[in-house]
Amino acid sequence: MKKFYSRLRRPKVFIPVVLGIGMLTWFWFSLPLTLFKAPTSFVVEADNGELLSASIASDGQWRFPANDSVPEKFAKCITVYEDNRFFYHPGFDPLAMARAISQNLNAKRVVSGGSTLTMQVIRLSRNRPRTIWQKIIELIVALRLEMTFSKKEILTLYAGNAPFGTNVIGLEAAAWRYFGRSADKLSWGETATLAVLPNSPSLVHPGRNRNSLLAKRNRLLDRLQTEKVIDPVTCRLARLEPIPDKPLPLPQLAPHLLSRFKADYKKQPEGVTLIKSTVKLALQQNVSSLLQRYHQTLKANGINNAAALVLDVETGNALAYVGNINEPNNPEMESYVDMIPSLRSPGSTLKPLLYASMLTDGLILPNTLIPDIPTQIGGYTPQNFDLGYDGAIPASKALSRSLNIPAVKMLQQYKYERFHQQLKKLGMTTLVKPADFYGLSLILGGCETSMWELSGIYASMARTLNHFDQNNRQYDQADYHAPKYILKTLEKSEHSKSPSSVIDYGSLWFTFQAMQEVMRPGEEGLWEQFSSSQKIGWKTGTSFGFRDGWAIGSTSKYVVCVWVGNADGEGRPGLTGIETAAPILFDIFDLLPRSDWFKSPVDRLMRIEVCRQSGFRAGKNCPDKDTTFVQIPGVKSPVCPYHQLVHLDKTGTFQVTSDCESPENMLHKSWFVLPPSMEYYYKLRHRDYESLPAFKTSCLINQDDYRPMELIYPKNNAKVYIPVEIDGSRGKMILNAAHRNSEAKIFWHLDNQYIATTTDYHELALSPPDGKHTITLIDDKGNRLVQVFEVLDKKR
């Protein structure tokens, strides 16, 4: 051992060893960790691999990210043309180099390079001037490349980075630019054309060198036939194929999805700039064409933009992603704006979520009566779209008719703070302000959300309902998730199960049932008579100022969301969800395969007695009871408050008390009684409603128990703002009261001063000064009602 170390110290031995180790080290590290660092194009493919959209790379080149493999035709063509012994040499071909040297010496100029495909990969990655020294380095590094990469991988590197003329880099980009389809779908003639281009990329210039390119292509085809890669017939047919002319424009079938992918990639730059999306190519094209067709009509009314999103319920995958109409040559249309992630007012599309949430908390049953009367809450005065009132309406009907006042009344009961948190649990991330900022207007579109998130919530609800029989009476928390647009293998894994969820199975079922009862636009309900019409649970929405028209619908398999409006937020007359977005929604559903309606989760429901007239849980005074299925939390819902036991005289004509009638002469009858303000409007739409009989004149009445009239507007302690008219004069407020006796007179007093008498319709226009006031109502029987309100100072 000592002799070995002593010999190693000798200069004649030490220096060669060090040089050898240094050369081996240089050789091993001569291959960069990343061969190609040039920017690549952003590319979005459909779920079947077809190109949807692509953008040019930041350096101005069409350079697609390299594929994992090279089409067999191109592999045959390029190896026959460039490197016939590619699969056998170690990175350089001595025979080819010897031939090249001989040819160059005879011609006294460079006529052949003798480079292998492996050496060309190194040359393309280094991008250095072609000198003898550089060629020697390429040879050495090519040997190193062959030690790490397989022949298939080296061929893939070459195909992905070779120049193909003009600003086209890589086989896949060239196939689309010159032939309008992917490389694996090219013919032998087309593939041979591309195989000869990297050797002379200038041959593809339009109108130049056409004959030279054709001759090179045909010589390659002849060689392929000679080497029995193709048969003579194939060769003859391939020679007849034309060579490409000028480059073709790439498909732009999903430009907004491409923009979204680019934005998401910049936030988190991981992986390659090519994705296989979840989008169905044919559906994407059909939905885009559909929007363009409707756009021709909509833009006549100054409505310039529309978007549509189709989701698969089970996976949450986006099957069609059309972020806007396609008019890139008209900047006024702002068609470049992707409206799917844009934040807009959702209008009434959140009402089903409130309905489902109240069912889940047991606050209502599916058909519980909800007040629908003129309402003012802390200066907030909601209005129904038709400006009418029902007095009281079943919750399911209020949802299907999209009435605003019942929705506000429901939110007032549920509490907007709780609904604010509920929306976040469902997946809405756009509620960045505290609950007090939105208040009760939250249910009428007083917030902002996106088509992406709203569709994801509806799909999550549908997905959860579909799984009611898979989770053993529990809930899979993973059923609530955002939509996806990147195709990934669906991995089945065990998720945590919970005995409860943000919305229970029964409540989801009744919510979708209420939504599918909405009358479709223009069909007046007749669609239900046709067996070919599938059930769709759907909802429309219109934002304040007619700025946004929404329609969102769901079946057990698909969710479709449509938005119509202007990207700049300009409102237009007639821009409502029912008129603009709903027709598009149903046309899109017609493009989709028919899907069945949701299965009823019968074993997740309970049978209870429900009051037929009020929809509440039946109490002891309800005469007409129906035994029906309700959601499980419904068993704790309130008992009917509108049925009370009424004591009548023996003729049944008057109400009596023990002060004026002996108990043995009384008739005791259950009576459906609504508060005066609700009764006033309810009986206008329900002619069978029976008002309470009047009290016998000889009976003493407890005013706390008997309230024959009610001030509908303003409510007690209300704060009222009276606007100034156009001519500058002070405006007026309309006072409105209701009385159980339609023939009663009401004497009105403001601040203890008599002002007017009304009969039949108890409305009065007044213009009281700023400050607090007392309003007193006295009917012709002496019943009195006293309330206070405040008129706000217009300067405030």
PDB file of C-alpha atoms in Angstrom, residues 175-370:
ATOM      1  CA  ALA A 175     -48.335  19.570 -37.210  1.00  0.00           C
ATOM      2  CA  TRP A 176     -50.983  22.070 -36.100  1.00  0.00           C
ATOM      3  CA  ARG A 177     -49.463  25.056 -37.875  1.00  0.00           C
ATOM      4  CA  TYR A 178     -49.008  23.326 -41.244  1.00  0.00           C
ATOM      5  CA  PHE A 179     -51.719  20.662 -41.306  1.00  0.00           C
ATOM      6  CA  GLY A 180     -54.292  21.686 -38.665  1.00  0.00           C
ATOM      7  CA  ARG A 181     -54.175  18.494 -36.606  1.00  0.00           C
ATOM      8  CA  SER A 182     -52.001  16.647 -34.117  1.00  0.00           C
ATOM      9  CA  ALA A 183     -48.857  14.812 -35.194  1.00  0.00           C
ATOM     10  CA  ASP A 184     -50.244  11.357 -34.466  1.00  0.00           C
ATOM     11  CA  LYS A 185     -53.013  11.948 -37.048  1.00  0.00           C
ATOM     12  CA  LEU A 186     -50.761  12.917 -39.947  1.00  0.00           C
ATOM     13  CA  SER A 187     -50.442  10.822 -43.106  1.00  0.00           C
ATOM     14  CA  TRP A 188     -47.171   9.400 -44.386  1.00  0.00           C
ATOM     15  CA  GLY A 189     -46.813  12.250 -46.876  1.00  0.00           C
ATOM     16  CA  GLU A 190     -47.439  14.903 -44.210  1.00  0.00           C
ATOM     17  CA  THR A 191     -45.106  13.238 -41.714  1.00  0.00           C
ATOM     18  CA  ALA A 192     -42.343  12.916 -44.306  1.00  0.00           C
ATOM     19  CA  THR A 193     -42.730  16.623 -45.118  1.00  0.00           C
ATOM     20  CA  LEU A 194     -42.141  17.537 -41.476  1.00  0.00           C
ATOM     21  CA  ALA A 195     -39.242  15.071 -41.182  1.00  0.00           C
ATOM     22  CA  VAL A 196     -37.206  16.889 -43.863  1.00  0.00           C
ATOM     23  CA  LEU A 197     -37.887  20.384 -42.506  1.00  0.00           C
ATOM     24  CA  PRO A 198     -35.493  20.513 -39.489  1.00  0.00           C
ATOM     25  CA  ASN A 199     -32.641  19.878 -41.898  1.00  0.00           C
ATOM     26  CA  SER A 200     -33.718  22.866 -44.043  1.00  0.00           C
ATOM     27  CA  PRO A 201     -36.440  24.819 -42.185  1.00  0.00           C
ATOM     28  CA  SER A 202     -36.353  27.706 -44.681  1.00  0.00           C
ATOM     29  CA  LEU A 203     -37.992  25.471 -47.298  1.00  0.00           C
ATOM     30  CA  VAL A 204     -41.431  26.022 -45.803  1.00  0.00           C
ATOM     31  CA  HIS A 205     -41.573  29.750 -46.523  1.00  0.00           C
ATOM     32  CA  PRO A 206     -44.822  30.419 -48.443  1.00  0.00           C
ATOM     33  CA  GLY A 207     -44.269  30.777 -52.133  1.00  0.00           C
ATOM     34  CA  ARG A 208     -40.553  29.910 -51.972  1.00  0.00           C
ATOM     35  CA  ASN A 209     -38.553  26.701 -52.430  1.00  0.00           C
ATOM     36  CA  ARG A 210     -41.684  24.682 -53.057  1.00  0.00           C
ATOM     37  CA  ASN A 211     -40.086  22.377 -55.603  1.00  0.00           C
ATOM     38  CA  SER A 212     -37.052  21.766 -53.391  1.00  0.00           C
ATOM     39  CA  LEU A 213     -39.236  20.836 -50.443  1.00  0.00           C
ATOM     40  CA  LEU A 214     -41.357  18.536 -52.608  1.00  0.00           C
ATOM     41  CA  ALA A 215     -38.249  16.808 -54.023  1.00  0.00           C
ATOM     42  CA  LYS A 216     -36.790  16.206 -50.557  1.00  0.00           C
ATOM     43  CA  ARG A 217     -40.122  14.868 -49.278  1.00  0.00           C
ATOM     44  CA  ASN A 218     -40.453  12.467 -52.229  1.00  0.00           C
ATOM     45  CA  ARG A 219     -36.860  11.200 -51.908  1.00  0.00           C
ATOM     46  CA  LEU A 220     -37.581  10.348 -48.284  1.00  0.00           C
ATOM     47  CA  LEU A 221     -40.751   8.500 -49.291  1.00  0.00           C
ATOM     48  CA  ASP A 222     -38.765   6.507 -51.845  1.00  0.00           C
ATOM     49  CA  ARG A 223     -36.229   5.563 -49.174  1.00  0.00           C
ATOM     50  CA  LEU A 224     -39.038   4.490 -46.856  1.00  0.00           C
ATOM     51  CA  GLN A 225     -40.322   2.223 -49.599  1.00  0.00           C
ATOM     52  CA  THR A 226     -36.846   0.868 -50.335  1.00  0.00           C
ATOM     53  CA  GLU A 227     -36.354  -0.021 -46.671  1.00  0.00           C
ATOM     54  CA  LYS A 228     -39.816  -1.610 -46.658  1.00  0.00           C
ATOM     55  CA  VAL A 229     -41.216   0.819 -44.054  1.00  0.00           C
ATOM     56  CA  ILE A 230     -44.108   1.528 -46.431  1.00  0.00           C
ATOM     57  CA  ASP A 231     -45.414  -0.408 -49.396  1.00  0.00           C
ATOM     58  CA  PRO A 232     -45.360   0.885 -53.014  1.00  0.00           C
ATOM     59  CA  VAL A 233     -49.048   1.811 -53.045  1.00  0.00           C
ATOM     60  CA  THR A 234     -48.682   3.891 -49.876  1.00  0.00           C
ATOM     61  CA  CYS A 235     -45.598   5.529 -51.342  1.00  0.00           C
ATOM     62  CA  ARG A 236     -47.377   6.486 -54.586  1.00  0.00           C
ATOM     63  CA  LEU A 237     -50.370   7.898 -52.717  1.00  0.00           C
ATOM     64  CA  ALA A 238     -48.128   9.833 -50.303  1.00  0.00           C
ATOM     65  CA  ARG A 239     -46.227  11.408 -53.216  1.00  0.00           C
ATOM     66  CA  LEU A 240     -49.531  12.779 -54.534  1.00  0.00           C
ATOM     67  CA  GLU A 241     -50.226  14.691 -51.314  1.00  0.00           C
ATOM     68  CA  PRO A 242     -49.679  18.478 -51.510  1.00  0.00           C
ATOM     69  CA  ILE A 243     -47.051  20.195 -49.406  1.00  0.00           C
ATOM     70  CA  PRO A 244     -48.167  22.880 -46.937  1.00  0.00           C
ATOM     71  CA  ASP A 245     -48.649  26.479 -47.945  1.00  0.00           C
ATOM     72  CA  LYS A 246     -48.678  29.268 -45.380  1.00  0.00           C
ATOM     73  CA  PRO A 247     -49.050  28.357 -41.685  1.00  0.00           C
ATOM     74  CA  LEU A 248     -52.593  27.828 -40.427  1.00  0.00           C
ATOM     75  CA  PRO A 249     -54.125  29.644 -37.445  1.00  0.00           C
ATOM     76  CA  LEU A 250     -54.349  27.407 -34.397  1.00  0.00           C
ATOM     77  CA  PRO A 251     -57.776  26.501 -32.970  1.00  0.00           C
ATOM     78  CA  GLN A 252     -59.169  28.953 -30.418  1.00  0.00           C
ATOM     79  CA  LEU A 253     -62.142  26.975 -29.130  1.00  0.00           C
ATOM     80  CA  ALA A 254     -61.601  27.819 -25.446  1.00  0.00           C
ATOM     81  CA  PRO A 255     -59.678  31.120 -25.340  1.00  0.00           C
ATOM     82  CA  HIS A 256     -60.990  32.079 -21.917  1.00  0.00           C
ATOM     83  CA  LEU A 257     -60.041  28.754 -20.395  1.00  0.00           C
ATOM     84  CA  LEU A 258     -56.574  29.246 -21.876  1.00  0.00           C
ATOM     85  CA  SER A 259     -56.371  32.674 -20.228  1.00  0.00           C
ATOM     86  CA  ARG A 260     -57.480  31.176 -16.933  1.00  0.00           C
ATOM     87  CA  PHE A 261     -54.821  28.455 -17.178  1.00  0.00           C
ATOM     88  CA  LYS A 262     -52.127  31.062 -17.890  1.00  0.00           C
ATOM     89  CA  ALA A 263     -53.221  33.166 -14.909  1.00  0.00           C
ATOM     90  CA  ASP A 264     -53.321  30.141 -12.594  1.00  0.00           C
ATOM     91  CA  TYR A 265     -49.923  28.971 -13.853  1.00  0.00           C
ATOM     92  CA  LYS A 266     -48.342  32.347 -13.108  1.00  0.00           C
ATOM     93  CA  LYS A 267     -49.650  32.167  -9.551  1.00  0.00           C
ATOM     94  CA  GLN A 268     -48.189  28.690  -9.106  1.00  0.00           C
ATOM     95  CA  PRO A 269     -45.724  27.834 -11.903  1.00  0.00           C
ATOM     96  CA  GLU A 270     -45.476  24.077 -11.622  1.00  0.00           C
ATOM     97  CA  GLY A 271     -45.221  21.458 -14.352  1.00  0.00           C
ATOM     98  CA  VAL A 272     -45.459  22.028 -18.078  1.00  0.00           C
ATOM     99  CA  THR A 273     -47.517  24.690 -19.799  1.00  0.00           C
ATOM    100  CA  LEU A 274     -49.807  22.107 -21.390  1.00  0.00           C
ATOM    101  CA  ILE A 275     -52.881  20.617 -19.770  1.00  0.00           C
ATOM    102  CA  LYS A 276     -55.437  18.083 -20.792  1.00  0.00           C
ATOM    103  CA  SER A 277     -58.649  19.736 -19.698  1.00  0.00           C
ATOM    104  CA  THR A 278     -61.973  18.221 -18.687  1.00  0.00           C
ATOM    105  CA  VAL A 279     -63.745  19.983 -21.568  1.00  0.00           C
ATOM    106  CA  LYS A 280     -65.667  17.951 -24.163  1.00  0.00           C
ATOM    107  CA  LEU A 281     -64.672  19.229 -27.605  1.00  0.00           C
ATOM    108  CA  ALA A 282     -68.047  18.798 -29.357  1.00  0.00           C
ATOM    109  CA  LEU A 283     -70.002  20.233 -26.426  1.00  0.00           C
ATOM    110  CA  GLN A 284     -67.644  23.206 -26.210  1.00  0.00           C
ATOM    111  CA  GLN A 285     -68.154  23.966 -29.893  1.00  0.00           C
ATOM    112  CA  ASN A 286     -71.937  23.596 -29.678  1.00  0.00           C
ATOM    113  CA  VAL A 287     -72.282  25.796 -26.589  1.00  0.00           C
ATOM    114  CA  SER A 288     -70.048  28.450 -28.176  1.00  0.00           C
ATOM    115  CA  SER A 289     -72.168  28.429 -31.331  1.00  0.00           C
ATOM    116  CA  LEU A 290     -75.321  28.645 -29.243  1.00  0.00           C
ATOM    117  CA  LEU A 291     -74.091  31.732 -27.404  1.00  0.00           C
ATOM    118  CA  GLN A 292     -73.049  33.360 -30.670  1.00  0.00           C
ATOM    119  CA  ARG A 293     -76.519  32.777 -32.086  1.00  0.00           C
ATOM    120  CA  TYR A 294     -78.236  34.375 -29.097  1.00  0.00           C
ATOM    121  CA  HIS A 295     -75.699  37.189 -29.134  1.00  0.00           C
ATOM    122  CA  GLN A 296     -76.944  38.350 -32.525  1.00  0.00           C
ATOM    123  CA  THR A 297     -80.302  39.151 -30.908  1.00  0.00           C
ATOM    124  CA  LEU A 298     -79.042  40.376 -27.547  1.00  0.00           C
ATOM    125  CA  LYS A 299     -76.599  42.930 -28.917  1.00  0.00           C
ATOM    126  CA  ALA A 300     -79.483  44.713 -30.639  1.00  0.00           C
ATOM    127  CA  ASN A 301     -80.539  45.748 -27.113  1.00  0.00           C
ATOM    128  CA  GLY A 302     -77.007  46.745 -26.126  1.00  0.00           C
ATOM    129  CA  ILE A 303     -76.355  43.461 -24.302  1.00  0.00           C
ATOM    130  CA  ASN A 304     -72.883  42.535 -25.469  1.00  0.00           C
ATOM    131  CA  ASN A 305     -71.709  39.605 -23.397  1.00  0.00           C
ATOM    132  CA  ALA A 306     -72.783  36.118 -22.383  1.00  0.00           C
ATOM    133  CA  ALA A 307     -71.076  33.133 -20.773  1.00  0.00           C
ATOM    134  CA  ALA A 308     -71.960  29.506 -20.075  1.00  0.00           C
ATOM    135  CA  LEU A 309     -70.487  26.783 -17.880  1.00  0.00           C
ATOM    136  CA  VAL A 310     -71.444  23.087 -17.865  1.00  0.00           C
ATOM    137  CA  LEU A 311     -70.335  20.867 -14.973  1.00  0.00           C
ATOM    138  CA  ASP A 312     -70.438  17.130 -14.477  1.00  0.00           C
ATOM    139  CA  VAL A 313     -72.120  16.610 -11.101  1.00  0.00           C
ATOM    140  CA  GLU A 314     -70.236  13.485 -10.013  1.00  0.00           C
ATOM    141  CA  THR A 315     -66.734  14.815 -10.639  1.00  0.00           C
ATOM    142  CA  GLY A 316     -67.239  18.575 -10.710  1.00  0.00           C
ATOM    143  CA  ASN A 317     -65.408  18.638 -14.044  1.00  0.00           C
ATOM    144  CA  ALA A 318     -66.099  21.520 -16.425  1.00  0.00           C
ATOM    145  CA  LEU A 319     -67.489  19.909 -19.586  1.00  0.00           C
ATOM    146  CA  ALA A 320     -67.930  23.229 -21.411  1.00  0.00           C
ATOM    147  CA  TYR A 321     -66.216  26.499 -20.513  1.00  0.00           C
ATOM    148  CA  VAL A 322     -67.353  29.430 -22.648  1.00  0.00           C
ATOM    149  CA  GLY A 323     -66.268  32.555 -20.818  1.00  0.00           C
ATOM    150  CA  ASN A 324     -67.762  34.989 -23.302  1.00  0.00           C
ATOM    151  CA  ILE A 325     -68.938  35.458 -26.850  1.00  0.00           C
ATOM    152  CA  ASN A 326     -66.194  35.435 -29.493  1.00  0.00           C
ATOM    153  CA  GLU A 327     -65.745  38.732 -31.328  1.00  0.00           C
ATOM    154  CA  PRO A 328     -62.012  39.491 -31.035  1.00  0.00           C
ATOM    155  CA  ASN A 329     -62.093  42.008 -33.879  1.00  0.00           C
ATOM    156  CA  ASN A 330     -64.617  44.231 -32.116  1.00  0.00           C
ATOM    157  CA  PRO A 331     -63.015  45.654 -28.934  1.00  0.00           C
ATOM    158  CA  GLU A 332     -66.258  47.357 -27.921  1.00  0.00           C
ATOM    159  CA  MET A 333     -67.768  43.941 -27.258  1.00  0.00           C
ATOM    160  CA  GLU A 334     -65.095  43.231 -24.594  1.00  0.00           C
ATOM    161  CA  SER A 335     -65.299  39.575 -25.536  1.00  0.00           C
ATOM    162  CA  TYR A 336     -61.799  39.007 -24.173  1.00  0.00           C
ATOM    163  CA  VAL A 337     -63.131  39.257 -20.595  1.00  0.00           C
ATOM    164  CA  ASP A 338     -63.694  35.863 -18.996  1.00  0.00           C
ATOM    165  CA  MET A 339     -67.014  36.234 -17.175  1.00  0.00           C
ATOM    166  CA  ILE A 340     -66.893  32.799 -15.507  1.00  0.00           C
ATOM    167  CA  PRO A 341     -64.512  33.831 -12.695  1.00  0.00           C
ATOM    168  CA  SER A 342     -65.674  37.470 -12.731  1.00  0.00           C
ATOM    169  CA  LEU A 343     -67.480  38.714  -9.642  1.00  0.00           C
ATOM    170  CA  ARG A 344     -71.069  39.786 -10.292  1.00  0.00           C
ATOM    171  CA  SER A 345     -74.249  40.258  -8.300  1.00  0.00           C
ATOM    172  CA  PRO A 346     -76.029  36.861  -8.222  1.00  0.00           C
ATOM    173  CA  GLY A 347     -79.555  38.276  -8.048  1.00  0.00           C
ATOM    174  CA  SER A 348     -81.981  35.662  -6.746  1.00  0.00           C
ATOM    175  CA  THR A 349     -79.807  32.608  -7.386  1.00  0.00           C
ATOM    176  CA  LEU A 350     -78.982  32.326  -3.652  1.00  0.00           C
ATOM    177  CA  LYS A 351     -82.650  31.843  -2.667  1.00  0.00           C
ATOM    178  CA  PRO A 352     -82.552  28.024  -3.019  1.00  0.00           C
ATOM    179  CA  LEU A 353     -79.573  27.965  -0.664  1.00  0.00           C
ATOM    180  CA  LEU A 354     -81.530  29.868   1.998  1.00  0.00           C
ATOM    181  CA  TYR A 355     -84.576  27.634   1.511  1.00  0.00           C
ATOM    182  CA  ALA A 356     -82.431  24.517   1.920  1.00  0.00           C
ATOM    183  CA  SER A 357     -80.656  25.959   4.944  1.00  0.00           C
ATOM    184  CA  MET A 358     -83.908  26.787   6.739  1.00  0.00           C
ATOM    185  CA  LEU A 359     -85.214  23.297   6.027  1.00  0.00           C
ATOM    186  CA  THR A 360     -82.001  21.831   7.440  1.00  0.00           C
ATOM    187  CA  ASP A 361     -82.344  23.862  10.631  1.00  0.00           C
ATOM    188  CA  GLY A 362     -85.997  22.859  11.035  1.00  0.00           C
ATOM    189  CA  LEU A 363     -87.210  26.459  10.882  1.00  0.00           C
ATOM    190  CA  ILE A 364     -89.721  25.705   8.135  1.00  0.00           C
ATOM    191  CA  LEU A 365     -91.320  22.794   6.327  1.00  0.00           C
ATOM    192  CA  PRO A 366     -91.391  22.651   2.511  1.00  0.00           C
ATOM    193  CA  ASN A 367     -94.757  24.442   2.258  1.00  0.00           C
ATOM    194  CA  THR A 368     -94.755  26.617   5.360  1.00  0.00           C
ATOM    195  CA  LEU A 369     -96.615  29.902   4.788  1.00  0.00           C
ATOM    196  CA  ILE A 370     -94.275  32.891   4.518  1.00  0.00           C
TER     197      ILE A 370
END
